[in-house]
Short mmCIF file of C-alpha atoms and ligand atoms in Angstrom, two decimals:
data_model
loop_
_atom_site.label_atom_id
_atom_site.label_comp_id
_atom_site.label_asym_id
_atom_site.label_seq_id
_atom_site.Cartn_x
_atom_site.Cartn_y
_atom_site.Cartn_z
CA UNK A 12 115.54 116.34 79.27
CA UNK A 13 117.87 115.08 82.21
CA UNK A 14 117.37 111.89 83.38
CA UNK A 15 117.47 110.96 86.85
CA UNK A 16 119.44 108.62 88.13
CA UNK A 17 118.88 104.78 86.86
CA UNK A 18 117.26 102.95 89.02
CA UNK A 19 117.20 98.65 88.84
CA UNK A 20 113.29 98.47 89.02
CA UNK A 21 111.64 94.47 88.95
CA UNK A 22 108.32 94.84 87.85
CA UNK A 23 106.21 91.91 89.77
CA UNK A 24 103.62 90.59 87.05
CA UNK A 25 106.22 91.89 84.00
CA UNK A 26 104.96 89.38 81.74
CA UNK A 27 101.42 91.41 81.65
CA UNK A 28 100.86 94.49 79.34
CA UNK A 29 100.75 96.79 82.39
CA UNK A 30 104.26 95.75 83.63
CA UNK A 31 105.65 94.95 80.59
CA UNK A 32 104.69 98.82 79.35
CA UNK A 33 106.12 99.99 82.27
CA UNK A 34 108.86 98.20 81.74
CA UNK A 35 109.69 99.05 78.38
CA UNK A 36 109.47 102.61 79.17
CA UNK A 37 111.42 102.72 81.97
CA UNK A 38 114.44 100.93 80.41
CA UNK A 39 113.90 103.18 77.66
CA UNK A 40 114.98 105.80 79.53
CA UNK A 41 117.98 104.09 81.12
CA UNK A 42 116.75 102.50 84.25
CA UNK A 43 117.46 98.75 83.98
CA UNK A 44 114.65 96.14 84.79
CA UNK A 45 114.11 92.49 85.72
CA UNK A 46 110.42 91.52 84.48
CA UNK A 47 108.74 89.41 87.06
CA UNK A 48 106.94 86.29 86.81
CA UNK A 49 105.30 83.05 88.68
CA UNK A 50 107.04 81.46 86.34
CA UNK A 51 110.67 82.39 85.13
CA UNK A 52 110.44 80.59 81.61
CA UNK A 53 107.37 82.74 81.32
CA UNK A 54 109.10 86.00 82.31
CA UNK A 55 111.94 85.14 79.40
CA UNK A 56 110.15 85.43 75.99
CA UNK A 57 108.80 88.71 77.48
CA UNK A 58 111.96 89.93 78.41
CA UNK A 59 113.61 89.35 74.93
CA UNK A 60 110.31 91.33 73.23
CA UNK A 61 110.95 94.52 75.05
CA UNK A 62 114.77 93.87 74.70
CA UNK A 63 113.98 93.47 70.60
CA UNK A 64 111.82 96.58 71.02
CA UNK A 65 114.56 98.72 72.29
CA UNK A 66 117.16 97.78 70.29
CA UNK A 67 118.86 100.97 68.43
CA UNK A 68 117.80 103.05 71.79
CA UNK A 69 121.12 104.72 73.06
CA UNK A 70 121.09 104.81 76.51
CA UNK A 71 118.73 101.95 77.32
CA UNK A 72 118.81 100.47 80.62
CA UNK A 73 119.17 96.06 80.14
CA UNK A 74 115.74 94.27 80.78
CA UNK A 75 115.93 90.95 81.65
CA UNK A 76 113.01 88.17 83.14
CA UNK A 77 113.24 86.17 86.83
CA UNK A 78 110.97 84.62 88.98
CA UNK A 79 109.29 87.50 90.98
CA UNK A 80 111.05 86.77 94.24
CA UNK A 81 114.43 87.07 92.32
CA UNK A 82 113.47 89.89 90.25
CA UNK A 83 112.64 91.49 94.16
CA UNK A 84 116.63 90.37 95.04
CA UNK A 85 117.85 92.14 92.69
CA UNK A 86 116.30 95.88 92.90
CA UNK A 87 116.11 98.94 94.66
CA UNK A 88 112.46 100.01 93.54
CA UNK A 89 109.58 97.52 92.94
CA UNK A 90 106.70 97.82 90.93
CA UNK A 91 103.60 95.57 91.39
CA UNK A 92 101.52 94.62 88.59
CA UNK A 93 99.43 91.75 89.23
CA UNK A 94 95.54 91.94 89.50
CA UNK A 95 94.47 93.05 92.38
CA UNK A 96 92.87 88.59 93.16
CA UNK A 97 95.60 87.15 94.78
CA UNK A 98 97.59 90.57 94.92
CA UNK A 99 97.71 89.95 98.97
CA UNK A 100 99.00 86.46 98.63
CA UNK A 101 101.37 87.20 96.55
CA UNK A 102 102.89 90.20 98.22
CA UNK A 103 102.83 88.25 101.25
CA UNK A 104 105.67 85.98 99.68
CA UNK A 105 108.09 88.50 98.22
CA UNK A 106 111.15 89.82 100.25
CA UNK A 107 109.96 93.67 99.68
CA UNK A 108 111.88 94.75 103.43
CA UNK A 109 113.39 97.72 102.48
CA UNK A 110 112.68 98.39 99.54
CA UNK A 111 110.37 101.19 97.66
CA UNK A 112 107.53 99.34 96.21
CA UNK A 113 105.35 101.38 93.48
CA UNK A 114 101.51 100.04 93.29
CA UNK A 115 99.34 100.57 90.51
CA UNK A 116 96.80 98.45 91.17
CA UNK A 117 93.42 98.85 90.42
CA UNK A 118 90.78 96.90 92.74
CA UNK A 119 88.13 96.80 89.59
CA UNK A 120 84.99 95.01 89.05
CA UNK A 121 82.99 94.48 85.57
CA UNK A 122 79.36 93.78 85.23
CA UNK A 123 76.79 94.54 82.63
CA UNK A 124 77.13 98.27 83.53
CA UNK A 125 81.07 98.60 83.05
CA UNK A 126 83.74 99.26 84.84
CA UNK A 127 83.96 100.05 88.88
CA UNK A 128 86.08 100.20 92.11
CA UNK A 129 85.61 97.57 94.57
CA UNK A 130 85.55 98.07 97.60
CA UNK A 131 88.48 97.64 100.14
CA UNK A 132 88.29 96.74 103.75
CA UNK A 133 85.18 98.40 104.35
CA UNK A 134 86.27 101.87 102.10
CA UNK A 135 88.93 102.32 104.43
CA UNK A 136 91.67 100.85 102.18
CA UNK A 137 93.07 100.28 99.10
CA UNK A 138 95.36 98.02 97.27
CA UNK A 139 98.66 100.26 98.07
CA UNK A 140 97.76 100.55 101.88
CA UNK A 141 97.30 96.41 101.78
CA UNK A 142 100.64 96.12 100.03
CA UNK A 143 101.82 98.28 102.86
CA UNK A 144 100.41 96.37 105.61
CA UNK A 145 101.60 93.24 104.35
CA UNK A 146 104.88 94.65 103.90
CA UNK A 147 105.66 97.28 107.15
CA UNK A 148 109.43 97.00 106.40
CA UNK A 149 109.28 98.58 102.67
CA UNK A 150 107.86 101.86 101.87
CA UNK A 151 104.77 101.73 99.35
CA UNK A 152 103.67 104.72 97.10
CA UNK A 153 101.27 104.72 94.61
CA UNK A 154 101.31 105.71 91.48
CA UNK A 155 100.95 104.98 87.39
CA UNK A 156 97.47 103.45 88.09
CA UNK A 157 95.53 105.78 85.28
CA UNK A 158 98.32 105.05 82.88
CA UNK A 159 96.86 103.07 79.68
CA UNK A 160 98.60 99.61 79.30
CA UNK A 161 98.02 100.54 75.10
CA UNK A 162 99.81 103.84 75.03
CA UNK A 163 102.48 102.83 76.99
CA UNK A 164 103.80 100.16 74.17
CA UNK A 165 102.50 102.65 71.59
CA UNK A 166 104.73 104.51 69.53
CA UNK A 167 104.13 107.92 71.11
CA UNK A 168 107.59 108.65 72.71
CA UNK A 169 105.85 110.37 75.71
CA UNK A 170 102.05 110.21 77.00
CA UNK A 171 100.14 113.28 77.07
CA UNK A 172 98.98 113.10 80.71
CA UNK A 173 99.97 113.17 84.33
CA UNK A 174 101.13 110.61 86.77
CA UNK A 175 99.88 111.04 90.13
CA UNK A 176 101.96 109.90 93.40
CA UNK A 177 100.38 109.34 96.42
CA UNK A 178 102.72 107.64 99.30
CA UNK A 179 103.53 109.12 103.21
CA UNK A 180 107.44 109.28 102.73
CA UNK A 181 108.86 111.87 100.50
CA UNK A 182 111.41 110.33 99.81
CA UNK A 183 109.42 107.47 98.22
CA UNK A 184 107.83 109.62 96.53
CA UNK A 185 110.47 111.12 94.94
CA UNK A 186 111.83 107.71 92.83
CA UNK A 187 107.71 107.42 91.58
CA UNK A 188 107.61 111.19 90.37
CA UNK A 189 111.40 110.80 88.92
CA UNK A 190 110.29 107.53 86.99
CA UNK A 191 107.13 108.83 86.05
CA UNK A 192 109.78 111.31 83.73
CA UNK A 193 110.04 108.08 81.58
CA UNK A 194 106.39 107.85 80.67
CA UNK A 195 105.12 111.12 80.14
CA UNK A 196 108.64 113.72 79.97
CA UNK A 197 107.55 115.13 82.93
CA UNK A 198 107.99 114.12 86.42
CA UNK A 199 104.85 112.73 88.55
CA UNK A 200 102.71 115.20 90.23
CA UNK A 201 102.70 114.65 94.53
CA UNK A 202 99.30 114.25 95.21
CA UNK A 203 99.22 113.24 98.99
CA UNK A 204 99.56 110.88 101.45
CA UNK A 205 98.95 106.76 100.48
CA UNK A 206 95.24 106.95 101.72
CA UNK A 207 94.41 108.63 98.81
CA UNK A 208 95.17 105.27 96.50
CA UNK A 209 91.63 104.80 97.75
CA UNK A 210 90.84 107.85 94.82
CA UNK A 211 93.11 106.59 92.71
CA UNK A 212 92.75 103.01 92.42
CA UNK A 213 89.04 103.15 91.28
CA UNK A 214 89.10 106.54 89.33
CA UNK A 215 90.30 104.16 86.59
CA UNK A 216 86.79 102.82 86.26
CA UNK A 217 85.89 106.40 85.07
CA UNK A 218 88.63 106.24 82.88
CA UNK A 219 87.68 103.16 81.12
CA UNK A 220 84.18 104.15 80.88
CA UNK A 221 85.40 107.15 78.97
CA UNK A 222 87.60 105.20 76.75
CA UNK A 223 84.05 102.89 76.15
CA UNK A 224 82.40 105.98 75.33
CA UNK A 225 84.53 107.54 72.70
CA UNK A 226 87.11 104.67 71.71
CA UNK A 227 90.23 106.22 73.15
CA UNK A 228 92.78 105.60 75.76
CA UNK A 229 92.23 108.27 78.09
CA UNK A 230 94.72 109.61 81.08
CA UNK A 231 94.46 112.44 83.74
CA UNK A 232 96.01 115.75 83.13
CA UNK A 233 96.14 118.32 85.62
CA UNK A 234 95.87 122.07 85.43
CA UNK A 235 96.85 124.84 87.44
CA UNK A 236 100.47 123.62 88.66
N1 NAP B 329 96.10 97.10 81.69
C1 NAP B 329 96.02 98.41 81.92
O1 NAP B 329 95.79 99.24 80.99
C2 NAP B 329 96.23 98.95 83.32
C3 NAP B 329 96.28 100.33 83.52
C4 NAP B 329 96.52 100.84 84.80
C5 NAP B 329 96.68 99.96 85.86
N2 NAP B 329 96.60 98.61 85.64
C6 NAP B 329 96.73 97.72 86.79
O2 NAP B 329 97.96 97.03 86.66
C7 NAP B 329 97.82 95.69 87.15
C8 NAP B 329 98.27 94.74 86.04
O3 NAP B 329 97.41 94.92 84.93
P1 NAP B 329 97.53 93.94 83.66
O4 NAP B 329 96.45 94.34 82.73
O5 NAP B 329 98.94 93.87 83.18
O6 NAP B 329 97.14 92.56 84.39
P2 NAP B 329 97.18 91.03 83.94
O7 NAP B 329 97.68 90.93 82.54
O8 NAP B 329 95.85 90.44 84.25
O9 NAP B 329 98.22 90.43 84.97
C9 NAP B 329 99.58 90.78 84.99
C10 NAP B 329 100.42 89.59 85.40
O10 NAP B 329 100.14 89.27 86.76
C11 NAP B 329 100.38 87.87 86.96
N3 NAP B 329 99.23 87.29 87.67
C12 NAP B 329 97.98 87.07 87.18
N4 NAP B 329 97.19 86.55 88.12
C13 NAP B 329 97.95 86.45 89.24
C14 NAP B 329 97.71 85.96 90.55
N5 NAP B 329 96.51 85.48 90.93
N6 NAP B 329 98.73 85.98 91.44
C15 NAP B 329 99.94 86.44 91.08
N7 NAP B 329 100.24 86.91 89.84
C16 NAP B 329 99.24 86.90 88.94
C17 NAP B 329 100.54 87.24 85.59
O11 NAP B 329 101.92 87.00 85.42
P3 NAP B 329 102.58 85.51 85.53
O12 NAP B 329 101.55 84.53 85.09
O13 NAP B 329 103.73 85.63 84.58
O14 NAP B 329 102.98 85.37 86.95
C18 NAP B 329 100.11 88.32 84.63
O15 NAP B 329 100.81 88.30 83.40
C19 NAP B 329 96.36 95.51 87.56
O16 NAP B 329 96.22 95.66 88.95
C20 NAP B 329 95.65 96.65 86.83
O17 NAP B 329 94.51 97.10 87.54
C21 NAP B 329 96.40 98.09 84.41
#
């Protein structure tokens, strides 16, 4: 497969499995990353796992851990990790002006009954669209949110699924579906304009239900394309 070109990618909340995962993959396939943290001494240790982990892997982009607003500095494309409490604060703070951020967080809630979406400024929002408000100067897409923290530090070299991209600038959209390449060998599917985070953020309640059910990791895969 040809790789797009390699991107320098700091993944806010890197020291998570999410993040981390993502991380690992995408450096995997060339792209270099700075893990985020609250805490750089925290954003280290993790950074020297997933550089252990790729050791022997030609062509693998150099990970490395910052403080989040550093890790910001120094990239072109920014993922956010971080639960969705305290997800506004801290994406308040970060220096995201003109950059493309990637959200794939989930606004979740557990009770006795599982898994499911919260709800987000009155169903007419999501986490993505808040990261966009709070951030007008960068471009925000969404994308990697059904993506199972597990299978992405499993051994499988690519997921068996799809990664849907939502964001309202192509060209944003573009880097997602390119990096999405690194996860699954194919590139992300475009699946519309940012509102529709406000699917994709809580269909991963389904998901985990599902997983509950019959002890898997499950993903989306979609047909007819
Ligand atoms: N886990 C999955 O399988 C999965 C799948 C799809 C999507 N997601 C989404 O990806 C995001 C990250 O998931 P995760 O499971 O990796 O989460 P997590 O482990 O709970 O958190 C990730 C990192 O975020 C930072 N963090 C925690 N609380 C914070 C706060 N209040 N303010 C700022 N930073 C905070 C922490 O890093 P520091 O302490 O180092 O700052 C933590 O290591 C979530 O929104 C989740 O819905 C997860």
């Amino acid at each position: 497969m040809s790789e797009p070109t390699p991107y320098r990618i700091a993944v806010i909340g890197g020291t998570g499995p999410q993040g981390k995962g993502l991380g690992y993959r995408f450096a995997r396939h060339g792209h270099s990353v700075v893990l985020g943290s609250r805490a750089a001494e925290k954003a280290q240790p993790v950074a020297t796992e997933v550089t252990e982990r790729l050791s022997g892997v030609k062509g693998a982009g150099e990970v490395t851990g910052a403080t989040n607003a550093d890790a910001v500095a120094a990239a072109d494309v920014v993922l956010l990790a971080v639960p969705y409490d305290g997800h506004d604060e801290l994406v308040a703070t970060l220096p995201l002006a003109g950059k493309t951020v990637i959200s794939c967080v989930n606004p979740l809630a557990f009770d006795k009954r599982g898994a499911h979406g919260r709800v987000v400024n009155g169903g007419e929002g999501s986490a993505a669209e808040s990261a966009q408000e709070l951030a007008p100067e960068a471009t925000v897409v969404g994308a990697f949110h059904n993506v199972s923290a597990v299978l992405l530090w499993g051994d499988e070299e690519f997921l068996d699924e799809d990664v849907l991209v939502v964001g309202d600038v192509v060209e944003a959209k573009e880097v997602a579906m390119d990096l999405a390449a690194a996860v699954t060998g194919r590139r992300g599917i475009d699946a519309g304009k940012l509102r529709l985070a406000r699917q994709l953020e809580p269909f991963t309640a389904v998901l985990i239900s599902i997983n509950r059910k019959y002890k898997t990791h499950a993903g989306v895969r979609i047909s007819g394309l």
